[in-house]
Short mmCIF file of C-alpha atoms in Angstrom, two decimals:
data_model
loop_
_atom_site.label_atom_id
_atom_site.label_comp_id
_atom_site.label_asym_id
_atom_site.label_seq_id
_atom_site.Cartn_x
_atom_site.Cartn_y
_atom_site.Cartn_z
CA UNK A 1 16.92 -29.52 13.75
CA UNK A 2 13.18 -29.15 12.74
CA UNK A 3 10.32 -29.59 15.01
CA UNK A 4 7.55 -31.70 14.05
CA UNK A 5 5.59 -28.31 13.60
CA UNK A 6 8.16 -27.24 11.18
CA UNK A 7 7.73 -30.52 8.99
CA UNK A 8 3.94 -29.96 9.08
CA UNK A 9 4.26 -26.43 7.88
CA UNK A 10 6.80 -27.22 5.41
CA UNK A 11 4.32 -29.96 3.76
CA UNK A 12 1.23 -27.53 4.33
CA UNK A 13 3.40 -24.64 2.39
CA UNK A 14 4.23 -27.28 -0.52
CA UNK A 15 0.92 -28.26 -0.80
CA UNK A 16 -0.85 -24.75 -0.83
CA UNK A 17 1.73 -22.34 -0.18
CA UNK A 18 1.25 -20.08 -3.00
CA UNK A 19 -2.56 -19.72 -1.86
CA UNK A 20 -1.12 -18.98 1.73
CA UNK A 21 1.24 -16.52 0.77
CA UNK A 22 -1.19 -14.62 -1.64
CA UNK A 23 -3.68 -14.25 1.06
CA UNK A 24 -1.13 -13.15 3.66
CA UNK A 25 -1.77 -16.05 5.83
CA UNK A 26 0.35 -16.37 8.79
CA UNK A 27 1.37 -19.93 8.12
CA UNK A 28 3.06 -19.18 5.08
CA UNK A 29 6.88 -19.48 5.24
CA UNK A 30 9.31 -16.71 4.21
CA UNK A 31 12.49 -17.57 2.82
CA UNK A 32 15.46 -17.25 5.11
CA UNK A 33 18.75 -18.94 6.38
CA UNK A 34 17.94 -21.25 9.35
CA UNK A 35 20.14 -22.95 11.80
CA UNK A 36 23.32 -22.06 13.25
CA UNK A 37 25.41 -19.22 11.47
CA UNK A 38 29.22 -20.33 11.48
CA UNK A 39 31.63 -17.38 10.87
CA UNK A 40 31.79 -16.76 7.36
CA UNK A 41 35.30 -16.16 5.92
CA UNK A 42 35.69 -16.78 2.24
CA UNK A 43 33.68 -19.66 1.15
CA UNK A 44 30.00 -20.42 1.76
CA UNK A 45 27.98 -23.25 0.69
CA UNK A 46 24.37 -22.62 0.54
CA UNK A 47 21.98 -25.48 0.68
CA UNK A 48 18.55 -25.53 -0.85
CA UNK A 49 16.04 -28.03 0.12
CA UNK A 50 13.24 -29.50 -2.14
CA UNK A 51 9.37 -29.70 -2.32
CA UNK A 52 7.56 -30.10 1.19
CA UNK A 53 11.00 -30.28 3.06
CA UNK A 54 13.02 -28.72 5.64
CA UNK A 55 16.58 -28.31 6.01
CA UNK A 56 16.11 -31.61 7.63
CA UNK A 57 16.00 -33.45 4.42
CA UNK A 58 19.99 -33.14 4.44
CA UNK A 59 20.48 -34.70 7.96
CA UNK A 60 22.22 -38.07 7.72
CA UNK A 61 21.81 -40.85 10.51
CA UNK A 62 25.01 -39.70 12.33
CA UNK A 63 23.84 -36.12 12.43
CA UNK A 64 26.13 -34.73 9.70
CA UNK A 65 24.91 -33.50 6.46
CA UNK A 66 26.40 -32.36 3.04
CA UNK A 67 27.04 -28.68 4.61
CA UNK A 68 28.91 -29.91 7.65
CA UNK A 69 30.96 -32.25 5.88
CA UNK A 70 32.06 -29.53 3.13
CA UNK A 71 32.78 -27.18 6.10
CA UNK A 72 34.96 -30.17 7.66
CA UNK A 73 36.61 -31.24 4.37
CA UNK A 74 36.94 -28.07 2.54
CA UNK A 75 36.30 -25.22 4.73
CA UNK A 76 32.96 -23.98 3.57
CA UNK A 77 30.71 -22.20 5.89
CA UNK A 78 27.01 -23.90 5.41
CA UNK A 79 24.08 -22.06 5.18
CA UNK A 80 20.70 -23.96 5.20
CA UNK A 81 17.73 -22.12 3.18
CA UNK A 82 14.15 -22.84 4.26
CA UNK A 83 11.55 -21.50 1.77
CA UNK A 84 7.84 -21.72 0.98
CA UNK A 85 7.99 -24.62 -1.81
CA UNK A 86 4.40 -24.11 -2.84
CA UNK A 87 5.26 -20.98 -4.50
CA UNK A 88 6.25 -20.60 -8.12
CA UNK A 89 9.91 -21.64 -9.01
CA UNK A 90 10.40 -18.29 -10.39
CA UNK A 91 9.20 -16.63 -7.37
CA UNK A 92 11.49 -18.64 -4.97
CA UNK A 93 14.35 -17.82 -7.23
CA UNK A 94 13.80 -14.25 -7.01
CA UNK A 95 13.56 -14.42 -3.31
CA UNK A 96 16.73 -16.53 -3.13
CA UNK A 97 18.60 -13.84 -5.31
CA UNK A 98 17.42 -11.24 -2.87
CA UNK A 99 18.76 -13.71 0.18
CA UNK A 100 21.95 -14.13 -1.48
CA UNK A 101 22.36 -10.64 -2.26
CA UNK A 102 22.02 -9.91 1.40
CA UNK A 103 24.67 -12.50 2.18
CA UNK A 104 27.21 -10.76 0.13
CA UNK A 105 26.41 -7.35 1.64
CA UNK A 106 26.70 -8.64 4.87
CA UNK A 107 30.14 -10.36 4.38
CA UNK A 108 32.30 -8.24 2.15
CA UNK A 109 35.33 -10.50 2.16
CA UNK A 110 33.14 -13.43 0.93
CA UNK A 111 35.01 -14.95 -2.44
CA UNK A 112 32.93 -18.07 -3.25
CA UNK A 113 29.63 -19.15 -3.03
CA UNK A 114 28.72 -22.84 -3.78
CA UNK A 115 24.97 -23.45 -4.48
CA UNK A 116 23.73 -27.10 -3.79
CA UNK A 117 20.02 -27.75 -4.46
CA UNK A 118 18.08 -30.93 -3.97
CA UNK A 119 15.28 -31.77 -6.36
CA UNK A 120 13.00 -28.54 -6.53
CA UNK A 121 15.87 -26.55 -4.72
CA UNK A 122 17.98 -26.98 -7.91
CA UNK A 123 15.24 -25.45 -9.89
CA UNK A 124 15.11 -22.33 -7.51
CA UNK A 125 18.88 -22.05 -7.86
CA UNK A 126 18.54 -22.12 -11.72
CA UNK A 127 16.07 -19.52 -11.45
CA UNK A 128 18.03 -17.16 -8.83
CA UNK A 129 20.90 -17.42 -11.45
CA UNK A 130 18.56 -16.35 -13.92
CA UNK A 131 17.49 -13.33 -11.70
CA UNK A 132 21.09 -12.46 -10.98
CA UNK A 133 22.71 -9.90 -8.86
CA UNK A 134 25.93 -8.83 -7.27
CA UNK A 135 26.14 -12.22 -5.58
CA UNK A 136 26.31 -14.02 -8.87
CA UNK A 137 29.97 -12.94 -9.30
CA UNK A 138 30.74 -15.03 -6.29
CA UNK A 139 29.26 -18.14 -7.81
CA UNK A 140 31.52 -20.65 -9.61
CA UNK A 141 29.81 -23.76 -9.31
CA UNK A 142 26.12 -25.22 -8.64
CA UNK A 143 25.54 -28.81 -7.74
CA UNK A 144 21.97 -30.16 -8.59
CA UNK A 145 20.95 -33.39 -6.65
CA UNK A 146 18.09 -34.94 -8.04
CA UNK A 147 16.74 -32.16 -9.72
CA UNK A 148 14.11 -32.69 -12.02
CA UNK A 149 15.42 -30.25 -14.94
CA UNK A 150 12.93 -31.59 -17.53
CA UNK A 151 10.18 -32.01 -15.21
CA UNK A 152 8.65 -34.98 -13.21
CA UNK A 153 6.18 -37.17 -15.06
CA UNK A 154 4.05 -37.62 -11.93
CA UNK A 155 2.89 -34.26 -12.13
CA UNK A 156 2.13 -34.43 -15.63
CA UNK A 157 0.25 -37.69 -15.17
CA UNK A 158 -1.84 -35.75 -12.35
CA UNK A 159 -2.25 -33.02 -14.67
CA UNK A 160 -3.87 -35.23 -17.06
CA UNK A 161 -5.77 -37.21 -14.82
CA UNK A 162 -7.49 -33.83 -13.32
CA UNK A 163 -8.11 -32.86 -17.23
CA UNK A 164 -9.70 -36.22 -17.95
CA UNK A 165 -11.87 -36.01 -14.88
CA UNK A 166 -13.06 -32.66 -15.80
CA UNK A 167 -14.46 -33.76 -19.00
CA UNK A 168 -16.67 -36.48 -17.35
CA UNK A 169 -19.93 -35.21 -17.03
CA UNK A 170 -20.20 -36.14 -13.38
CA UNK A 171 -20.42 -33.82 -10.36
CA UNK A 172 -18.28 -36.17 -8.42
CA UNK A 173 -15.56 -36.45 -11.03
CA UNK A 174 -15.52 -32.46 -11.53
CA UNK A 175 -15.28 -32.40 -7.73
CA UNK A 176 -12.30 -34.79 -7.88
CA UNK A 177 -10.75 -32.46 -10.43
CA UNK A 178 -11.44 -29.31 -8.47
CA UNK A 179 -9.53 -31.01 -5.49
CA UNK A 180 -6.65 -32.05 -7.77
CA UNK A 181 -6.41 -28.59 -8.97
CA UNK A 182 -5.80 -27.27 -5.47
CA UNK A 183 -2.27 -28.21 -5.68
CA UNK A 184 0.32 -25.45 -5.48
CA UNK A 185 1.86 -23.42 -8.26
CA UNK A 186 5.17 -24.85 -7.20
CA UNK A 187 3.98 -28.25 -7.68
CA UNK A 188 2.64 -27.74 -11.12
CA UNK A 189 5.67 -26.08 -12.08
CA UNK A 190 7.53 -29.51 -11.57
CA UNK A 191 5.28 -30.69 -14.48
CA UNK A 192 6.84 -28.57 -16.96
CA UNK A 193 9.08 -30.48 -19.50
CA UNK A 194 11.72 -27.82 -19.73
CA UNK A 195 12.87 -25.29 -17.06
CA UNK A 196 12.18 -21.85 -18.69
CA UNK A 197 15.53 -20.59 -17.50
CA UNK A 198 18.62 -21.81 -19.23
CA UNK A 199 22.00 -23.01 -17.32
CA UNK A 200 24.08 -19.88 -17.08
CA UNK A 201 27.26 -20.59 -19.11
CA UNK A 202 29.47 -18.50 -16.70
CA UNK A 203 29.01 -21.05 -14.16
CA UNK A 204 29.97 -24.70 -13.78
CA UNK A 205 27.00 -26.86 -13.44
CA UNK A 206 27.22 -30.44 -11.87
CA UNK A 207 24.26 -33.17 -11.58
CA UNK A 208 23.76 -35.93 -9.43
CA UNK A 209 20.88 -38.32 -10.39
CA UNK A 210 20.07 -41.74 -9.09
CA UNK A 211 17.89 -44.63 -10.00
CA UNK A 212 16.46 -47.31 -7.80
CA UNK A 213 16.38 -50.18 -10.59
CA UNK A 214 18.37 -50.30 -13.68
CA UNK A 215 15.54 -51.91 -15.96
CA UNK A 216 13.17 -49.08 -15.29
CA UNK A 217 15.92 -46.18 -14.87
CA UNK A 218 15.10 -44.32 -17.72
CA UNK A 219 11.39 -44.16 -16.74
CA UNK A 220 11.34 -43.82 -13.14
CA UNK A 221 14.92 -42.97 -12.29
CA UNK A 222 15.08 -42.44 -8.38
CA UNK A 223 11.36 -43.20 -8.33
CA UNK A 224 10.43 -39.50 -8.58
CA UNK A 225 12.82 -38.06 -11.12
CA UNK A 226 13.46 -40.13 -14.25
CA UNK A 227 17.26 -40.23 -15.22
CA UNK A 228 16.93 -37.91 -18.35
CA UNK A 229 15.28 -35.15 -16.19
CA UNK A 230 17.92 -35.64 -13.48
CA UNK A 231 20.73 -35.32 -15.83
CA UNK A 232 19.11 -32.35 -17.67
CA UNK A 233 19.02 -34.76 -20.76
CA UNK A 234 22.80 -35.86 -20.70
CA UNK A 235 21.97 -39.66 -19.62
CA UNK A 236 18.60 -41.20 -20.40
CA UNK A 237 20.15 -44.68 -20.06
CA UNK A 238 21.63 -45.93 -16.72
CA UNK A 239 24.26 -47.91 -18.75
CA UNK A 240 25.42 -44.96 -20.80
CA UNK A 241 28.80 -43.42 -19.48
CA UNK A 242 27.88 -39.97 -18.05
CA UNK A 243 29.88 -37.02 -19.01
CA UNK A 244 32.37 -35.50 -16.27
CA UNK A 245 29.78 -33.13 -14.78
CA UNK A 246 26.91 -35.70 -14.18
CA UNK A 247 27.27 -38.43 -11.65
CA UNK A 248 24.71 -41.16 -11.45
CA UNK A 249 24.31 -43.19 -8.48
CA UNK A 250 22.64 -46.66 -8.39
CA UNK A 251 20.10 -48.23 -6.14
CA UNK A 252 19.06 -44.87 -4.43
CA UNK A 253 15.55 -43.73 -3.94
CA UNK A 254 14.85 -39.65 -4.37
CA UNK A 255 15.15 -38.65 -0.83
CA UNK A 256 18.24 -40.55 -0.01
CA UNK A 257 19.93 -38.69 -2.69
CA UNK A 258 20.00 -35.58 -0.09
CA UNK A 259 21.87 -37.62 2.67
CA UNK A 260 24.00 -40.33 0.91
CA UNK A 261 27.57 -41.04 1.69
CA UNK A 262 28.04 -41.95 -2.20
CA UNK A 263 26.36 -38.85 -3.18
CA UNK A 264 28.68 -36.86 -1.03
CA UNK A 265 31.91 -38.34 -2.28
CA UNK A 266 30.69 -36.99 -5.82
CA UNK A 267 29.72 -33.83 -4.43
CA UNK A 268 32.96 -33.16 -2.76
CA UNK A 269 34.69 -33.78 -6.06
CA UNK A 270 32.64 -31.40 -7.70
CA UNK A 271 33.08 -28.88 -4.86
CA UNK A 272 36.86 -29.08 -4.81
CA UNK A 273 38.55 -26.53 -6.98
CA UNK A 274 40.36 -23.16 -6.41
CA UNK A 275 37.95 -20.50 -5.64
CA UNK A 276 38.18 -17.16 -7.56
CA UNK A 277 37.92 -13.72 -6.03
CA UNK A 278 34.50 -11.70 -6.84
CA UNK B 1 4.83 -23.98 19.44
CA UNK B 2 2.60 -21.86 17.05
CA UNK B 3 3.13 -18.25 17.19
CA UNK B 4 -0.05 -15.86 17.56
CA UNK B 5 0.48 -14.86 13.73
CA UNK B 6 0.41 -18.79 12.87
CA UNK B 7 -2.61 -19.26 14.98
CA UNK B 8 -4.44 -16.24 13.21
CA UNK B 9 -3.39 -18.17 10.01
CA UNK B 10 -4.78 -21.48 11.13
CA UNK B 11 -8.20 -19.65 11.83
CA UNK B 12 -8.06 -18.06 8.46
CA UNK B 13 -7.24 -21.20 6.65
CA UNK B 14 -10.09 -23.05 8.36
CA UNK B 15 -12.51 -20.23 7.40
CA UNK B 16 -11.63 -20.61 3.88
CA UNK B 17 -11.72 -24.56 3.96
CA UNK B 18 -15.00 -24.22 5.20
CA UNK B 19 -16.20 -21.68 2.63
CA UNK B 20 -14.73 -23.59 -0.46
CA UNK B 21 -15.59 -26.94 0.92
CA UNK B 22 -19.25 -25.87 1.27
CA UNK B 23 -19.34 -24.32 -2.16
CA UNK B 24 -18.01 -27.43 -3.83
CA UNK B 25 -20.50 -29.66 -1.82
CA UNK B 26 -23.32 -27.45 -2.92
CA UNK B 27 -22.47 -27.43 -6.18
CA UNK B 28 -22.51 -31.44 -6.26
CA UNK B 29 -25.70 -31.49 -4.35
CA UNK B 30 -27.37 -29.13 -6.85
CA UNK B 31 -26.09 -30.98 -10.00
CA UNK B 32 -26.92 -34.39 -8.41
CA UNK B 33 -30.30 -33.32 -7.61
CA UNK B 34 -30.83 -31.83 -10.92
CA UNK B 35 -30.13 -35.10 -12.74
CA UNK B 36 -32.84 -36.84 -10.57
CA UNK B 37 -35.19 -33.84 -11.30
CA UNK B 38 -34.65 -33.98 -14.92
CA UNK B 39 -35.82 -37.61 -15.07
CA UNK B 40 -38.92 -36.48 -12.99
CA UNK B 41 -39.61 -33.93 -15.43
CA UNK B 42 -40.00 -36.57 -18.12
CA UNK B 43 -43.11 -38.15 -16.21
CA UNK B 44 -46.13 -36.19 -17.04
CA UNK B 45 -48.34 -36.68 -14.02
CA UNK B 46 -45.36 -35.64 -11.46
CA UNK B 47 -43.58 -32.90 -13.74
CA UNK B 48 -45.45 -30.30 -12.41
CA UNK B 49 -45.05 -30.91 -8.79
CA UNK B 50 -41.37 -31.98 -9.13
CA UNK B 51 -40.29 -28.58 -10.51
CA UNK B 52 -41.87 -27.09 -7.68
CA UNK B 53 -39.91 -29.38 -5.25
CA UNK B 54 -36.86 -28.81 -7.25
CA UNK B 55 -37.19 -25.26 -6.77
CA UNK B 56 -37.62 -25.62 -2.83
CA UNK B 57 -35.01 -28.20 -2.55
CA UNK B 58 -32.33 -25.83 -4.53
CA UNK B 59 -33.36 -22.84 -2.36
CA UNK B 60 -32.95 -24.64 0.98
CA UNK B 61 -29.61 -26.03 -0.20
CA UNK B 62 -28.24 -23.04 -1.09
CA UNK B 63 -29.53 -21.12 1.78
CA UNK B 64 -28.08 -23.90 4.32
CA UNK B 65 -24.56 -23.60 2.49
CA UNK B 66 -24.89 -19.89 2.88
CA UNK B 67 -25.29 -19.97 6.55
CA UNK B 68 -22.64 -22.44 6.83
CA UNK B 69 -20.41 -20.13 5.43
CA UNK B 70 -21.52 -16.96 7.11
CA UNK B 71 -21.20 -18.75 10.39
CA UNK B 72 -17.58 -19.88 9.64
CA UNK B 73 -16.71 -16.37 8.54
CA UNK B 74 -18.09 -14.86 11.59
CA UNK B 75 -16.40 -17.58 13.80
CA UNK B 76 -13.03 -17.02 11.86
CA UNK B 77 -13.52 -13.13 12.58
CA UNK B 78 -14.18 -13.67 16.13
CA UNK B 79 -11.25 -15.88 16.74
CA UNK B 80 -8.91 -13.77 14.90
CA UNK B 81 -10.31 -10.66 17.01
CA UNK B 82 -9.60 -12.80 20.26
CA UNK B 83 -6.01 -13.61 19.20
CA UNK B 84 -5.30 -9.79 18.30
CA UNK B 85 -6.73 -8.83 21.61
CA UNK B 86 -4.67 -11.64 23.50
CA UNK B 87 -1.57 -10.49 21.51
CA UNK B 88 -1.79 -7.10 22.83
CA UNK B 89 1.00 -6.43 25.44
CA UNK B 90 -1.21 -6.42 28.92
CA UNK B 91 1.32 -3.63 30.18
CA UNK B 92 0.57 -1.38 27.26
CA UNK B 93 -3.20 -2.10 27.76
CA UNK B 94 -2.97 -0.75 31.61
CA UNK B 95 -1.29 2.29 30.49
CA UNK B 96 -3.30 5.54 30.84
CA UNK B 97 -4.41 7.09 27.46
CA UNK B 98 -4.90 10.74 26.57
CA UNK B 99 -2.56 13.62 27.24
CA UNK B 100 0.35 13.33 29.57
CA UNK B 101 0.02 15.25 32.96
CA UNK B 102 2.26 18.07 32.85
CA UNK B 103 3.67 19.00 36.28
CA UNK B 104 2.49 22.47 37.80
CA UNK B 105 4.91 25.07 37.18
#
């Protein structure tokens, strides 16, 4: 369970974490596994949170989370990642690859790693897979929950606004533009309309996206991630029939995607399947 | 509870925030004053005096902000130093320094 201080540090890291890391500031969060460490047998589920979050983002009202539910239903040992979400997605991906490398070395009997990423966490997983390593042989499936595969329009709006403010010949407008540009590399990466690393063909990828209101689902999706971005371009219309590897949850806000019973039902179906030795 | 490393981080962050904030405000103040003095420069009777006042204004502004930044830097270094000193193991600090005393043979 994260303390209020952990949450405050997560927000600070998300906002200016790249600067904290580059300046060697003690407030910068190092990527690590947090929480209880259950005995790892054959299967591990690794959960990666999103921007400005901690592992508490997964917690449901009854105290359960996707990790504990997958442990109960399918026998996965859950491991929760905490990281500095202000660093670039590529840097966080490289860190995650190193962390998973250590996990595989630590548990020689490990047969399967299931990767579950929420929002930015999904992009970090994509980058980690691209970075690769011996652990990649254990990964059969990746599940992305509310991940902006085609970027978030809000970051692009912010980028445009800062650009316009910089063009106004006024010192206060320039100050506003400078303040806007203080946001972290991680936030700026969310504006990229296409993730630089393609989805690896050797892994099965499953996507879960949501929308709040059907009429504006294509434009706003779950309020932060539009439907097209959450489904990596597979579904831009809420009424369209999604392909088998994509599930769309209706009337759900972005953060609720990380702790929803409906999402878990889809996630469990995606997670089920015979593990293969690595 | 924050660790000592994190407290040092807070001091470092506060110092940097003051330095960057002071520089940003200084730029706004200088740019705003430049607009006003540019208008005064267009009025022939006050133009010569206005340019002198402009110079003095800019000098005082820059000196004031430099003082703020220097003070913040010193305060940051002092706090970091104090935290480093407090972090030291008190038991370690009480141990005698220098060569060990060998027993007489």
